[in-house]
Tab-separated table of C-alpha atoms in Angstrom:
chain	number	residue	atom	x	y	z
A	1	GLY	CA	-27.046	26.091	8.057
A	2	ALA	CA	-26.005	29.134	6.599
A	3	VAL	CA	-22.399	29.335	7.776
A	4	VAL	CA	-19.976	32.103	6.528
A	5	SER	CA	-16.462	31.718	7.203
A	6	GLN	CA	-13.253	34.010	6.985
A	7	HIS	CA	-9.763	33.709	6.925
A	8	PRO	CA	-7.488	34.876	8.503
A	9	SER	CA	-9.296	35.799	11.519
A	10	ARG	CA	-6.098	38.073	12.486
A	11	VAL	CA	-3.429	39.674	10.437
A	12	ILE	CA	-0.828	42.002	11.156
A	13	CYS	CA	1.442	43.337	8.248
A	14	LYS	CA	3.802	46.268	7.607
A	15	SER	CA	2.478	49.418	5.771
A	16	GLY	CA	2.964	48.992	2.229
A	17	THR	CA	2.109	45.092	1.783
A	18	SER	CA	-1.013	43.823	0.465
A	19	VAL	CA	-3.348	41.550	2.424
A	20	LYS	CA	-5.815	39.156	1.264
A	21	ILE	CA	-9.134	38.422	3.334
A	22	GLU	CA	-11.218	35.313	2.028
A	23	CYS	CA	-14.929	34.712	2.797
A	24	ARG	CA	-16.679	31.305	2.277
A	25	SER	CA	-20.133	30.217	2.454
A	26	LEU	CA	-19.576	26.751	3.699
A	27	ASP	CA	-23.105	25.242	3.371
A	28	PHE	CA	-25.030	27.308	0.743
A	29	GLN	CA	-24.081	29.063	-2.395
A	30	ALA	CA	-24.147	32.698	-2.490
A	31	THR	CA	-24.003	34.553	-5.663
A	32	THR	CA	-23.683	38.086	-3.899
A	33	MET	CA	-21.623	38.616	-0.714
A	34	PHE	CA	-21.060	41.861	1.041
A	35	TRP	CA	-18.105	43.117	2.327
A	36	TYR	CA	-18.207	45.667	5.679
A	37	ARG	CA	-15.711	47.704	7.484
A	38	GLN	CA	-16.021	48.338	11.309
A	39	PHE	CA	-14.131	50.969	13.215
A	40	PRO	CA	-13.831	50.564	16.983
A	41	LYS	CA	-16.878	51.201	18.873
A	42	GLN	CA	-18.345	52.204	15.468
A	43	SER	CA	-21.110	50.682	12.883
A	44	LEU	CA	-20.739	48.357	9.994
A	45	MET	CA	-20.030	50.301	6.893
A	46	LEU	CA	-20.732	48.785	3.727
A	47	MET	CA	-17.605	48.852	1.268
A	48	ALA	CA	-18.824	46.774	-1.650
A	49	THR	CA	-21.323	44.253	-2.964
A	50	SER	CA	-19.517	41.387	-4.387
A	51	ASN	CA	-20.996	39.381	-7.422
A	52	GLU	CA	-20.132	36.020	-8.468
A	53	GLY	CA	-18.723	36.219	-12.061
A	54	SER	CA	-18.677	39.798	-12.382
A	55	LYS	CA	-17.047	42.891	-11.224
A	56	ALA	CA	-18.095	44.192	-7.668
A	57	THR	CA	-20.255	47.305	-6.789
A	58	TYR	CA	-18.236	49.748	-4.662
A	59	GLU	CA	-20.248	52.060	-2.481
A	60	GLN	CA	-19.311	55.893	-3.050
A	61	GLY	CA	-16.095	57.125	-1.281
A	62	VAL	CA	-14.768	53.398	-1.013
A	63	GLU	CA	-11.576	53.086	-3.381
A	64	LYS	CA	-12.087	50.057	-5.909
A	65	ASP	CA	-8.234	50.265	-6.483
A	66	LYS	CA	-7.318	50.003	-2.896
A	67	PHE	CA	-9.688	47.297	-1.967
A	68	LEU	CA	-9.653	44.838	-4.635
A	69	ILE	CA	-12.576	42.068	-4.890
A	70	ASN	CA	-12.915	38.759	-6.498
A	71	HIS	CA	-15.817	36.604	-6.414
A	72	ALA	CA	-14.563	33.537	-8.452
A	73	SER	CA	-17.078	31.179	-7.295
A	74	LEU	CA	-20.428	30.771	-5.558
A	75	THR	CA	-18.885	30.074	-2.321
A	76	LEU	CA	-15.718	32.276	-2.070
A	77	SER	CA	-15.144	35.928	-2.233
A	78	THR	CA	-11.735	37.898	-1.344
A	79	LEU	CA	-10.946	41.260	-0.240
A	80	THR	CA	-7.512	42.466	-0.967
A	81	VAL	CA	-6.218	45.323	0.694
A	82	THR	CA	-3.623	46.489	-1.687
A	83	SER	CA	-0.596	48.819	-0.432
A	84	ALA	CA	-2.035	48.887	3.133
A	85	HIS	CA	-1.672	51.668	5.647
A	86	PRO	CA	-2.184	52.116	9.204
A	87	GLU	CA	-5.438	53.960	8.620
A	88	ASP	CA	-6.474	51.050	6.784
A	89	SER	CA	-6.606	48.914	10.280
A	90	SER	CA	-10.023	48.167	11.123
A	91	PHE	CA	-12.411	45.052	11.289
A	92	TYR	CA	-13.415	43.466	8.052
A	93	ILE	CA	-16.719	41.440	7.929
A	94	CYS	CA	-18.018	39.726	5.012
A	95	SER	CA	-21.765	38.609	4.716
A	96	ALA	CA	-23.526	36.487	2.352
A	97	GLY	CA	-27.163	35.804	1.744
A	98	THR	CA	-29.502	32.673	0.692
A	99	SER	CA	-32.604	33.068	-1.278
A	100	GLY	CA	-34.395	35.006	1.494
A	101	ASP	CA	-33.570	38.512	2.849
A	102	GLU	CA	-31.386	37.633	5.573
A	103	GLN	CA	-27.893	37.981	5.550
A	104	PHE	CA	-25.436	35.474	7.360
A	105	PHE	CA	-22.213	37.077	8.598
A	106	GLY	CA	-18.612	35.781	8.790
A	107	PRO	CA	-16.521	36.234	12.209
A	108	GLY	CA	-14.429	39.300	11.107
A	109	THR	CA	-11.023	39.647	10.244
A	110	ARG	CA	-9.070	42.235	12.418
A	111	LEU	CA	-6.264	43.655	10.400
A	112	THR	CA	-3.479	45.884	11.795
A	113	VAL	CA	-1.100	47.525	9.675
A	114	LEU	CA	2.148	48.468	11.319
B	1	GLY	CA	-29.045	56.463	-0.722
B	2	GLU	CA	-30.290	55.158	2.649
B	3	ASN	CA	-29.550	56.895	5.737
B	4	VAL	CA	-30.402	54.663	9.132
B	5	GLU	CA	-30.133	56.775	12.289
B	6	GLN	CA	-30.288	54.894	15.564
B	7	HIS	CA	-30.834	55.932	19.572
B	8	PRO	CA	-29.638	55.979	21.783
B	9	SER	CA	-26.066	55.527	21.689
B	10	THR	CA	-25.775	53.649	25.285
B	11	LEU	CA	-28.518	52.360	27.290
B	12	SER	CA	-28.305	51.190	30.948
B	13	VAL	CA	-31.109	49.084	32.528
B	14	GLN	CA	-31.472	47.310	35.697
B	15	GLU	CA	-31.922	43.620	35.308
B	16	GLY	CA	-35.574	42.727	34.765
B	17	ASP	CA	-36.176	45.826	33.429
B	18	SER	CA	-37.284	46.587	29.585
B	19	ALA	CA	-35.233	48.153	27.235
B	20	VAL	CA	-36.059	50.131	23.827
B	21	ILE	CA	-34.075	51.004	20.834
B	22	LYS	CA	-35.294	53.085	18.122
B	23	CYS	CA	-34.292	53.526	14.868
B	24	THR	CA	-35.301	55.870	11.827
B	25	TYR	CA	-34.502	55.289	8.034
B	26	SER	CA	-34.962	57.754	5.068
B	27	ASP	CA	-35.812	55.748	2.021
B	28	SER	CA	-39.437	54.774	1.851
B	29	ALA	CA	-38.616	51.968	-0.616
B	30	SER	CA	-36.717	49.929	2.481
B	31	ASN	CA	-38.811	46.934	2.919
B	32	TYR	CA	-36.711	44.749	5.448
B	33	PHE	CA	-35.535	45.659	8.596
B	34	PRO	CA	-33.157	43.153	10.492
B	35	TRP	CA	-31.903	43.825	14.063
B	36	TYR	CA	-28.402	42.499	15.020
B	37	LYS	CA	-26.487	41.893	18.233
B	38	GLN	CA	-22.738	41.998	18.552
B	39	GLU	CA	-20.705	40.875	21.195
B	40	LEU	CA	-17.218	42.279	21.393
B	41	GLY	CA	-14.976	41.080	18.240
B	42	LYS	CA	-17.395	38.864	17.305
B	43	ARG	CA	-19.725	38.570	14.224
B	44	PRO	CA	-23.413	40.043	14.254
B	45	GLN	CA	-25.947	37.764	15.035
B	46	LEU	CA	-29.568	38.202	13.805
B	47	ILE	CA	-32.059	38.474	16.596
B	48	ILE	CA	-35.158	39.555	14.888
B	49	ASP	CA	-36.141	41.016	11.870
B	50	ILE	CA	-39.610	42.530	10.120
B	51	ARG	CA	-40.879	43.144	6.899
B	52	SER	CA	-42.531	46.242	5.770
B	53	ASN	CA	-45.891	44.530	5.328
B	54	VAL	CA	-46.056	43.882	8.995
B	55	GLY	CA	-46.318	46.008	11.826
B	56	GLU	CA	-45.017	43.943	14.868
B	57	LYS	CA	-43.029	40.959	15.614
B	58	LYS	CA	-42.665	39.229	19.000
B	59	ASP	CA	-40.172	36.330	19.581
B	60	GLN	CA	-40.332	35.500	23.101
B	61	ARG	CA	-38.650	38.427	25.174
B	62	ILE	CA	-37.926	40.139	22.053
B	63	ALA	CA	-40.218	42.352	19.903
B	64	VAL	CA	-40.019	44.998	17.053
B	65	THR	CA	-42.483	47.520	15.687
B	66	LEU	CA	-42.515	49.220	12.483
B	67	ASN	CA	-44.323	52.486	11.489
B	68	LYS	CA	-43.987	52.621	7.796
B	69	THR	CA	-45.445	56.354	7.492
B	70	ALA	CA	-43.304	57.665	10.055
B	71	LYS	CA	-40.158	55.375	8.529
B	72	HIS	CA	-39.317	54.524	12.165
B	73	PHE	CA	-39.064	50.863	13.897
B	74	SER	CA	-38.125	49.788	17.323
B	75	LEU	CA	-36.734	46.930	19.283
B	76	HIS	CA	-38.107	46.060	22.499
B	77	ILE	CA	-36.480	43.686	24.872
B	78	THR	CA	-38.429	42.687	27.965
B	79	GLU	CA	-37.310	41.158	31.353
B	80	THR	CA	-33.647	41.945	30.342
B	81	GLN	CA	-31.124	39.724	31.770
B	82	PRO	CA	-26.907	40.365	31.649
B	83	GLU	CA	-26.654	38.507	28.864
B	84	ASP	CA	-28.668	40.473	27.014
B	85	SER	CA	-25.775	43.116	27.353
B	86	ALA	CA	-24.016	43.897	23.838
B	87	VAL	CA	-24.284	46.284	20.995
B	88	TYR	CA	-27.431	46.248	18.959
B	89	PHE	CA	-27.871	47.252	15.128
B	90	CYS	CA	-30.681	48.141	13.364
B	91	ALA	CA	-30.310	47.668	9.369
B	92	ALA	CA	-32.726	48.835	6.600
B	93	SER	CA	-32.637	47.085	3.084
B	94	ILE	CA	-34.242	48.053	-0.173
B	95	GLY	CA	-35.823	45.670	-2.455
B	96	ASP	CA	-36.048	41.705	-2.544
B	97	ASN	CA	-33.112	39.448	-2.343
B	98	PHE	CA	-29.447	39.981	-1.831
B	99	ASN	CA	-29.628	43.626	-1.458
B	100	LYS	CA	-27.788	46.171	0.804
B	101	PHE	CA	-27.833	46.456	4.296
B	102	TYR	CA	-27.541	50.002	5.964
B	103	PHE	CA	-26.792	49.872	9.413
B	104	GLY	CA	-27.465	52.220	12.164
B	105	SER	CA	-24.656	53.595	14.411
B	106	GLY	CA	-25.421	50.958	17.040
B	107	THR	CA	-26.681	50.886	20.827
B	108	LYS	CA	-24.262	49.809	23.963
B	109	LEU	CA	-26.799	47.945	26.143
B	110	ASN	CA	-25.661	47.493	29.634
B	111	VAL	CA	-27.753	45.270	31.815
B	112	LYS	CA	-27.023	45.612	35.416
B	113	PRO	CA	-27.376	42.537	37.707
């Protein structure tokens, strides 16, 4: 149980375009999901907390207009990178929790902006 | 906010030896401390966790210790095997249920056969 999926697994886009990444909890309902960003050989940096039915809470330094988060249902959160630039290239990972403390991570999405 | 520091950044051991990774945290309100193993290009996988009301927890070859007073916790892997080679992350979380994780910088463990 507690499986989290992400789609797509890899995406390459041109500079200036927008990219949407989906995070789904497959076998449980997640009122809260989290979005992380991970640069090569670095740690996971929390970007935002996605709350079902309400606005996301962004960490300091993360541009909310740049990284749009929508949590429309208890099993789906989306992250849209708007007007992507090469410096947005990274590994984006979501996670979701159940009733306990543990978070379950998605497989990640590797974004490359040309 | 919470600040988690992790050491060492890289660790190389011989197969069969023990490996220890240490983390410190800054916020005394943190009460949940998971450890994740991440292989290249894959998702982090929980390997063990500990809550603030416990000082030590063990699961086969893996153990975690927590010192709340000093605000540090450690991961101990005994009888290391080549398949233990990966990047390990500690994290700290404040509060109960669905709270944010703050991760350490990671330790790349290399177990030499």
